[in-house]
PDB file of C-alpha atoms in Angstrom:
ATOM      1  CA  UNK A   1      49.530 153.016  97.483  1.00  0.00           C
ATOM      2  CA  UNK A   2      52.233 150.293  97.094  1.00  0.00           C
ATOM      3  CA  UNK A   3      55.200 149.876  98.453  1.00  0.00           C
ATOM      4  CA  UNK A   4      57.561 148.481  95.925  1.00  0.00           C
ATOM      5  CA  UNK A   5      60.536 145.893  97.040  1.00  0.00           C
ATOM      6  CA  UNK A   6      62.957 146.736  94.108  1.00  0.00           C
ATOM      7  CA  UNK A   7      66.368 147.313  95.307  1.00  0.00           C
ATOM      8  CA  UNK A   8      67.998 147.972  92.137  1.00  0.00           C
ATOM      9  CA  UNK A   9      65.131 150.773  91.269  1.00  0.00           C
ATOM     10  CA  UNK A  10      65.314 152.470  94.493  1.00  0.00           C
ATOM     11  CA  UNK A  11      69.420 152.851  94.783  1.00  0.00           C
ATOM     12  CA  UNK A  12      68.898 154.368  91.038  1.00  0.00           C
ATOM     13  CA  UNK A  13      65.876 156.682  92.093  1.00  0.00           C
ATOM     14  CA  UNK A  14      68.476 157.885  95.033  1.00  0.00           C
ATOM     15  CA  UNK A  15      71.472 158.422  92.505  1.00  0.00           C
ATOM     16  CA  UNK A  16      69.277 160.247  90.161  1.00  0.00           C
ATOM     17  CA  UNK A  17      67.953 162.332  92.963  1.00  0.00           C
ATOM     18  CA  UNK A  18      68.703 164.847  95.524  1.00  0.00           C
ATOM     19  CA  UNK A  19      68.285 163.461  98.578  1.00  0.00           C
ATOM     20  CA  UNK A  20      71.614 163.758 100.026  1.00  0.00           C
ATOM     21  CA  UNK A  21      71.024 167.641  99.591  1.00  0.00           C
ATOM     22  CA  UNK A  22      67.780 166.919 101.521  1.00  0.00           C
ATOM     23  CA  UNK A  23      69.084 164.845 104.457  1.00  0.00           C
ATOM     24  CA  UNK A  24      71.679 164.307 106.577  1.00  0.00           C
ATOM     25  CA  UNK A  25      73.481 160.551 106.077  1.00  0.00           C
ATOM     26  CA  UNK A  26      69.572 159.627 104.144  1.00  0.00           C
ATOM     27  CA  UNK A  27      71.424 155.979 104.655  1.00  0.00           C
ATOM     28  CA  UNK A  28      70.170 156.400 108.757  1.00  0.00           C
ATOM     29  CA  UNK A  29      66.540 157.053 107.614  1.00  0.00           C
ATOM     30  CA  UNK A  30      64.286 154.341 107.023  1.00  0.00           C
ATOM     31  CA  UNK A  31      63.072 155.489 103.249  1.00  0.00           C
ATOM     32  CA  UNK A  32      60.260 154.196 101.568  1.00  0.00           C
ATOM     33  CA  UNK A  33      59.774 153.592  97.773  1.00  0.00           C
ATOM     34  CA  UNK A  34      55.835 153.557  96.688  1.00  0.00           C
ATOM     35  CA  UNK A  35      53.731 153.819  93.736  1.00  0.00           C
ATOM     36  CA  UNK A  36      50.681 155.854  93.545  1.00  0.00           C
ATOM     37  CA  UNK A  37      48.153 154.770  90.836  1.00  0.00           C
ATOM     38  CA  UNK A  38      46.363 157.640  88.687  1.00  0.00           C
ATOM     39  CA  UNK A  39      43.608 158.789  90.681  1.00  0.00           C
ATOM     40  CA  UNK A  40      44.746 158.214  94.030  1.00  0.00           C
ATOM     41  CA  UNK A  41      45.593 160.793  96.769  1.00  0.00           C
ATOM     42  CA  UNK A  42      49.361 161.328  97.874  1.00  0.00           C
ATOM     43  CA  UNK A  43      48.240 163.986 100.711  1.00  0.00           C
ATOM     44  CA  UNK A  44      44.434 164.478 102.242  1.00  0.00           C
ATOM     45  CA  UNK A  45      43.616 168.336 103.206  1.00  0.00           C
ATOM     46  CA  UNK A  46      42.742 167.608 107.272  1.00  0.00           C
ATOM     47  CA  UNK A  47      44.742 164.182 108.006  1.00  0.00           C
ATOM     48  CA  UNK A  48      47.336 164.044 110.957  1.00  0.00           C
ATOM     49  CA  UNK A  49      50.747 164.544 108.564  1.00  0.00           C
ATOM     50  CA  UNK A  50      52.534 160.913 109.445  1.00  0.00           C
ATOM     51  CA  UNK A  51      55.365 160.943 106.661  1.00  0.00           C
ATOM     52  CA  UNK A  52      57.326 163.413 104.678  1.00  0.00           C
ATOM     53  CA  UNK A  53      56.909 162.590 101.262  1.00  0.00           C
ATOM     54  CA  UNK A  54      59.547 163.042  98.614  1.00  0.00           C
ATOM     55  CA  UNK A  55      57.819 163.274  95.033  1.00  0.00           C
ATOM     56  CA  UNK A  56      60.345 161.736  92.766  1.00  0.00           C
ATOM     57  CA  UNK A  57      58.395 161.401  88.954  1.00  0.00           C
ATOM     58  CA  UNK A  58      55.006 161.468  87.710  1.00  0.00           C
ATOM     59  CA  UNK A  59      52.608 163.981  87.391  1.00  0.00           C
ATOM     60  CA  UNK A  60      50.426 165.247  90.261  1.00  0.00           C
ATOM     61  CA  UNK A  61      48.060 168.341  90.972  1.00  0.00           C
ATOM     62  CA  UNK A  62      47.633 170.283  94.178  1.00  0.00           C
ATOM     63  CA  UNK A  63      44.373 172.046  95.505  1.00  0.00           C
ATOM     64  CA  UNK A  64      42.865 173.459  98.122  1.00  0.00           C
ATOM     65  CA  UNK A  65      38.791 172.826  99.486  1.00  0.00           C
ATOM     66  CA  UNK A  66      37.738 176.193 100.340  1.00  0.00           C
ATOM     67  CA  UNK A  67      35.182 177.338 102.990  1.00  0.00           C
ATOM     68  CA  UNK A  68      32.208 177.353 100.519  1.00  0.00           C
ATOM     69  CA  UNK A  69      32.699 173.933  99.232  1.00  0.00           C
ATOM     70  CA  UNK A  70      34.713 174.474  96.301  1.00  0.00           C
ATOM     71  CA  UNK A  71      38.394 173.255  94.994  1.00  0.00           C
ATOM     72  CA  UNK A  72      41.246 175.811  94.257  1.00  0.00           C
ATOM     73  CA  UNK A  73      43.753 174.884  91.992  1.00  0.00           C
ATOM     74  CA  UNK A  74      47.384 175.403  93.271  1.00  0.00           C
ATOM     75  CA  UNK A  75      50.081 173.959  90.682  1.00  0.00           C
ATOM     76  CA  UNK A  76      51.280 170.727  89.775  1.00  0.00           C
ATOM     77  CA  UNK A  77      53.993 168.687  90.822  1.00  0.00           C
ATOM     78  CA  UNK A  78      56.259 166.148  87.693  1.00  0.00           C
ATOM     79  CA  UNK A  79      60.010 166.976  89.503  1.00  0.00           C
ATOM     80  CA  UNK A  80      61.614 166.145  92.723  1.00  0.00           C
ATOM     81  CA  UNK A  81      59.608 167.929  95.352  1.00  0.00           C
ATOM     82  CA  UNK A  82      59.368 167.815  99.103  1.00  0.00           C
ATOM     83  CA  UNK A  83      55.634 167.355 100.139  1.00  0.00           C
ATOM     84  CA  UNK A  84      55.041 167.986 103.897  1.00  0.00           C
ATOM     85  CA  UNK A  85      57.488 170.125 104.598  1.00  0.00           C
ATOM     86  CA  UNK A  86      55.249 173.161 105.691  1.00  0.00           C
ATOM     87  CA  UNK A  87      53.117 170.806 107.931  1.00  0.00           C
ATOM     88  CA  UNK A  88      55.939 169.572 109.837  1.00  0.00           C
ATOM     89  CA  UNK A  89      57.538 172.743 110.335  1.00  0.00           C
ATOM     90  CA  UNK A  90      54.247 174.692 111.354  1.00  0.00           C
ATOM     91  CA  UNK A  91      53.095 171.526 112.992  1.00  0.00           C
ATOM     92  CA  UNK A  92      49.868 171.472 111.249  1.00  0.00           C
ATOM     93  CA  UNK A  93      47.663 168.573 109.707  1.00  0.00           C
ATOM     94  CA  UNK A  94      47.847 168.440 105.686  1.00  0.00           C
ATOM     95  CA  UNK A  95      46.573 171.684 104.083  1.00  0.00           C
ATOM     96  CA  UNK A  96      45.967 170.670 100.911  1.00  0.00           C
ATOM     97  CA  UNK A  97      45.190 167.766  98.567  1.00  0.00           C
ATOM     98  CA  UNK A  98      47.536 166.086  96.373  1.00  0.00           C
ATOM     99  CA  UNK A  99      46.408 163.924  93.767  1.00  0.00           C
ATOM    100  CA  UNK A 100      48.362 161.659  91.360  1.00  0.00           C
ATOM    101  CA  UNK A 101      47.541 162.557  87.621  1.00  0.00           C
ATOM    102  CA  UNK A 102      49.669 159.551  86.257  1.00  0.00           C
ATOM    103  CA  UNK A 103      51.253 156.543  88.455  1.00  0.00           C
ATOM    104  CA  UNK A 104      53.699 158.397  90.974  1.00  0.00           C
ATOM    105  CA  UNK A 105      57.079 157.242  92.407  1.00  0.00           C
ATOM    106  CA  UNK A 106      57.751 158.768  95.836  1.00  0.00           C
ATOM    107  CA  UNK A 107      60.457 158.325  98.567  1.00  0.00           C
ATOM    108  CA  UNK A 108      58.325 158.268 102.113  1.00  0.00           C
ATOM    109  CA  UNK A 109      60.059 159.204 105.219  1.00  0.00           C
ATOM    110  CA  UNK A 110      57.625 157.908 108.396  1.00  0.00           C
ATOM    111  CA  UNK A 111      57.693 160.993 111.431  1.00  0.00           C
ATOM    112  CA  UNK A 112      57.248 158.624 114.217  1.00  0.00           C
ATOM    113  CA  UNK A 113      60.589 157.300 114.175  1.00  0.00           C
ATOM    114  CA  UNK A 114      61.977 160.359 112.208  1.00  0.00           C
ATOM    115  CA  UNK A 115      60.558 163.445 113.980  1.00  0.00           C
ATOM    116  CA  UNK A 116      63.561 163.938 116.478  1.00  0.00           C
ATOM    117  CA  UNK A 117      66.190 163.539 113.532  1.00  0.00           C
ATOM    118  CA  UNK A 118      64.454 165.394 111.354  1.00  0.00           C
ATOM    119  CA  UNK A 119      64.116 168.347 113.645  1.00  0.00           C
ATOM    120  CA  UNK A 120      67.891 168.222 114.380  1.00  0.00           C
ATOM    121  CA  UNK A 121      68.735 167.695 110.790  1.00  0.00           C
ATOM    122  CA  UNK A 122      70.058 171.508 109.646  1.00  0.00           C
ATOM    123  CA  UNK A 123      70.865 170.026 106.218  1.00  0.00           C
ATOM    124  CA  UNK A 124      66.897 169.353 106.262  1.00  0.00           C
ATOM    125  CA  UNK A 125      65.822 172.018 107.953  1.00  0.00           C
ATOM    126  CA  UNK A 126      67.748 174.820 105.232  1.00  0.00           C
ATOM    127  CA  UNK A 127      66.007 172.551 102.586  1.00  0.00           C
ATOM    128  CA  UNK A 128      62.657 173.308 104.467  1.00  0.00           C
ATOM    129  CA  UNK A 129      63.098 176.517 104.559  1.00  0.00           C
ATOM    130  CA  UNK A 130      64.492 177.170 100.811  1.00  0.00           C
ATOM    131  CA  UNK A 131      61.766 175.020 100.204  1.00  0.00           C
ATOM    132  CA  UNK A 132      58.834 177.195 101.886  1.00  0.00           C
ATOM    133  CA  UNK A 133      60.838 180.623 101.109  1.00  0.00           C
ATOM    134  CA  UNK A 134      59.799 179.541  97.020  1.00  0.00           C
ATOM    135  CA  UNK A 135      56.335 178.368  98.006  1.00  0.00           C
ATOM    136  CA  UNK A 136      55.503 181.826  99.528  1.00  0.00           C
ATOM    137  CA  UNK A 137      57.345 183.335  96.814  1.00  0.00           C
ATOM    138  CA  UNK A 138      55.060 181.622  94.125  1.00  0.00           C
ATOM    139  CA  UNK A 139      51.649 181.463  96.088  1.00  0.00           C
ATOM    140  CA  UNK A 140      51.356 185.261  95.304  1.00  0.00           C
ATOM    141  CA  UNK A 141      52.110 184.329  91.773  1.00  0.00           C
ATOM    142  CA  UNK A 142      49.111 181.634  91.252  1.00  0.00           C
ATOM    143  CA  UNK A 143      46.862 183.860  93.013  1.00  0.00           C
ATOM    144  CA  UNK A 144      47.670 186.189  90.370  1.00  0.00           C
ATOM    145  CA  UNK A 145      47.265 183.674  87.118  1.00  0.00           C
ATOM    146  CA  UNK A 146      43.834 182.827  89.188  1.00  0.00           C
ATOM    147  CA  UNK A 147      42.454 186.122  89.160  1.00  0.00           C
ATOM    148  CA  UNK A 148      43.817 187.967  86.142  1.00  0.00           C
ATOM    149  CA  UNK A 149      44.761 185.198  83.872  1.00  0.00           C
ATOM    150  CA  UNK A 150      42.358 184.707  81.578  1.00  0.00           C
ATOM    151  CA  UNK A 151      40.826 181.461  81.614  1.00  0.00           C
ATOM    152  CA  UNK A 152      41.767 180.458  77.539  1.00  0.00           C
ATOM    153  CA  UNK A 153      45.712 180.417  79.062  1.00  0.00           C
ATOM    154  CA  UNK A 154      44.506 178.605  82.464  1.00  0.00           C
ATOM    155  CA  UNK A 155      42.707 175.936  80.909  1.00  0.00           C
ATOM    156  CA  UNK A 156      45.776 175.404  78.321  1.00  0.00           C
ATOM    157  CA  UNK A 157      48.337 174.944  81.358  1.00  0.00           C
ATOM    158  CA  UNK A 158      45.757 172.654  82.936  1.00  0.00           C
ATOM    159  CA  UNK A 159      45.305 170.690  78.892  1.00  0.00           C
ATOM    160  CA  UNK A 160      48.909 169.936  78.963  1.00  0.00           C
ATOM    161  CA  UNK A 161      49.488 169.697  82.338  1.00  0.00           C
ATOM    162  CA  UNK A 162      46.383 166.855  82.786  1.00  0.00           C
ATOM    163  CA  UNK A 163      46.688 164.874  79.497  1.00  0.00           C
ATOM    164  CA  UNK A 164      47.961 161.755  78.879  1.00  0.00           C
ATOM    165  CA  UNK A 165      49.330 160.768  75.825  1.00  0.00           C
ATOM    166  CA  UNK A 166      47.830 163.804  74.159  1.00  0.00           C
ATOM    167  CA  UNK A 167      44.803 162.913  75.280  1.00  0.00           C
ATOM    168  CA  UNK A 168      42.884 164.994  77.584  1.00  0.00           C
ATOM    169  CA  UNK A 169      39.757 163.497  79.935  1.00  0.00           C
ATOM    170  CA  UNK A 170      38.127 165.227  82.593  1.00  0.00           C
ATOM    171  CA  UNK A 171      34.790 165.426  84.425  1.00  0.00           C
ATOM    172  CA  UNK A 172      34.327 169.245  83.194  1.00  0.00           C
ATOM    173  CA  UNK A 173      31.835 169.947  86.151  1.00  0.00           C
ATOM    174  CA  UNK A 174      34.834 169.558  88.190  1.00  0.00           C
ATOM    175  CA  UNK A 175      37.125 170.901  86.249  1.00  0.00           C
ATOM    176  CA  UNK A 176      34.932 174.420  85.809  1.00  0.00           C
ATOM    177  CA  UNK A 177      34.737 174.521  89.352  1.00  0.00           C
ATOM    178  CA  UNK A 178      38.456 173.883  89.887  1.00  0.00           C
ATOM    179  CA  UNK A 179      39.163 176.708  87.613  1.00  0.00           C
ATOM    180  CA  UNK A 180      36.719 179.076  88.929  1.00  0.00           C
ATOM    181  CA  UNK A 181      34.457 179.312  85.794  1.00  0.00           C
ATOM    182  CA  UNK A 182      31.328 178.579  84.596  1.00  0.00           C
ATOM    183  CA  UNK A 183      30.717 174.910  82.982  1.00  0.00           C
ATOM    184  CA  UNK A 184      29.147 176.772  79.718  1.00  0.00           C
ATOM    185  CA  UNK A 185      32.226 179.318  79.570  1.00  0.00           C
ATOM    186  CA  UNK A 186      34.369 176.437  79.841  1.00  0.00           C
ATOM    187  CA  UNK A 187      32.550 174.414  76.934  1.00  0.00           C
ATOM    188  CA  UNK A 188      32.965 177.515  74.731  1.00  0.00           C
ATOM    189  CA  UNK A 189      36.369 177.691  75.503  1.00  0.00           C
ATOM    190  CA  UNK A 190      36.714 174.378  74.626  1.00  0.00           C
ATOM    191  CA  UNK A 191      35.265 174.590  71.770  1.00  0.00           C
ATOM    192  CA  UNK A 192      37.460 177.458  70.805  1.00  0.00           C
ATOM    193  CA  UNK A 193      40.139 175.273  71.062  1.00  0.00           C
ATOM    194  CA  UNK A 194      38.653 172.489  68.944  1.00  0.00           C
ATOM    195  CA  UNK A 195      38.466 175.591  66.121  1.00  0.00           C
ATOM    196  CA  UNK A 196      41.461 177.191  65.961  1.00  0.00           C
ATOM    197  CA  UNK A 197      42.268 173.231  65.886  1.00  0.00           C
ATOM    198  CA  UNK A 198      44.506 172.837  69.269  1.00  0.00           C
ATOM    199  CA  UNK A 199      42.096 170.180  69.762  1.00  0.00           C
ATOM    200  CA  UNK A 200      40.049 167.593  68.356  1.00  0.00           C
ATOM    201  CA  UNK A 201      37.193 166.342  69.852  1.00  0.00           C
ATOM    202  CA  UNK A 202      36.307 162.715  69.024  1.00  0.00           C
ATOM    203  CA  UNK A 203      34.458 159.921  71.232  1.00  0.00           C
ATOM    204  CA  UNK A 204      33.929 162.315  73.941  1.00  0.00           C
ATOM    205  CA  UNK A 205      37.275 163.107  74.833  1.00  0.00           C
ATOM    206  CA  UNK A 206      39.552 165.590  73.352  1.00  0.00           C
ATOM    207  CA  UNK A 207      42.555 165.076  71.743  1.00  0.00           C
ATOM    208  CA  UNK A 208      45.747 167.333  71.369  1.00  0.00           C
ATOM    209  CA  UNK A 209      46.722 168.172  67.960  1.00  0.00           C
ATOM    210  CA  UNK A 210      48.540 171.696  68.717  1.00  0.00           C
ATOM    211  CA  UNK A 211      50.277 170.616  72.127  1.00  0.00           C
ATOM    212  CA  UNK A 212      53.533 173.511  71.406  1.00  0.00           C
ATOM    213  CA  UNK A 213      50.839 175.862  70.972  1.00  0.00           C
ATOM    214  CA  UNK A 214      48.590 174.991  73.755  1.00  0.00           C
ATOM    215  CA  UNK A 215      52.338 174.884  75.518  1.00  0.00           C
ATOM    216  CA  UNK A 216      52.829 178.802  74.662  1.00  0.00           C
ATOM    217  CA  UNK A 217      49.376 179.799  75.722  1.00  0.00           C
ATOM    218  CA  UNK A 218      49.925 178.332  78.606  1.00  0.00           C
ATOM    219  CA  UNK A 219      53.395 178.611  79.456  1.00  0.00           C
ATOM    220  CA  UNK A 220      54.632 178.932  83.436  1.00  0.00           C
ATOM    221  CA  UNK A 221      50.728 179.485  84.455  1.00  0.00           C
ATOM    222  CA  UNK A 222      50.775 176.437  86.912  1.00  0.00           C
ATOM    223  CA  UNK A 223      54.201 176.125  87.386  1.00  0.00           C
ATOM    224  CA  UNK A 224      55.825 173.402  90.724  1.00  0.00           C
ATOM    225  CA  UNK A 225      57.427 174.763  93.330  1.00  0.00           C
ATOM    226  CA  UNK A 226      60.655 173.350  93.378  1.00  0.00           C
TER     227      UNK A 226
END
């Protein structure tokens, strides 16, 4: 993570954003603006929540460890989002992991010096619970998409969701776990793909020659919450 001194960028990144629909006089608060390289972690499933994050561009993904070891893929997040909103209000440690799948602007609010203003911040609070209200709303949705989706639309949301510049690279072990499939189902699938010539593999990554029809076999699978 790094904190970025850029005055100019952050007054535009509040201008372009909706944080006086989030907070009460955001002036008061003592906002952070920080960059998150590709690869690095935003939230940690298990660590003591110590700021409420506001996701402000980028791509990110969001997933669960389960009991037996394994990840569970959630959604992703590439629009303004509050992160750590159902932590504070529950008063729970982080519950999931949220990863950055590009570099990642957010706004961080610190709770030690915020908890007491947050908590008697309504214009917060509604957001919170508007907030939560669409999270419930959707987790019955991706449970659904998990279970009865099959996993040629999954992995398409995931392709277009992950790549970068129409390129798509992932450790596939990880990914087949992610998605709840087999690594050889996922290969065929893959190869599928490469046949009906959505992609092209070449130098051991594949890239995206179909993206607006991987976009329709995917489309609103792994949707963000906001």
């Amino acid at each position: 993570m790094e904190r970025i001194h850029d005055s100019i960028l952050f007054q535009k990144i509040l201008r372009e954003n909706p944080i006086d629909e989030v907070l009460t006089d955001y002036q008061n608060y003592p906002l952070e603006l920080v960059l998150y390289k590709k690869g690095e972690h935003i939230f940690k499933y298990g660590e003591p929540l110590t700021y409420i994050c506001f996701f402000i561009s980028g791509r990110a993904k969001v997933y669960s460890l389960l009991s037996n070891g394994k990840h569970y893929l959630h959604t992703f997040y590439h629009q303004f989002e509050i992160i750590g909103d159902a932590e504070f209000v529950n008063q729970l440690k982080i519950t999931t992991n949220v990863q950055a799948l590009s570099d990642v602007y957010c706004l961080l609010l610190p709770l030690k010096p915020c908890h007491k203003m947050l908590y008697n911040d309504r214009k917060f609070l509604r957001a919170a619970c508007c907030h939560l209200a669409k999270k419930l709303d959707t987790t019955g949705q991706f449970n659904s998409h998990n279970l009865l989706y099959p996993l040629e639309e999954r992995l398409a949301s995931y392709i277009i969701n992950t790549s970068e510049n129409l390129v798509f690279d992932e450790n596939l072990t990880a990914l087949s776990e992610l998605l709840g499939t087999s690594y050889r189902h996922l290969l065929r699938t893959l190869k599928n793909f490469c046949d009906k010539e959505y992609l092209k593999k070449e130098n051991g990554v594949y890239k995206i020659i179909a993206p607006k029809k991987l976009e329709a076999l995917g489309a609103d699978i792994y949707m963000s919450y906001y």
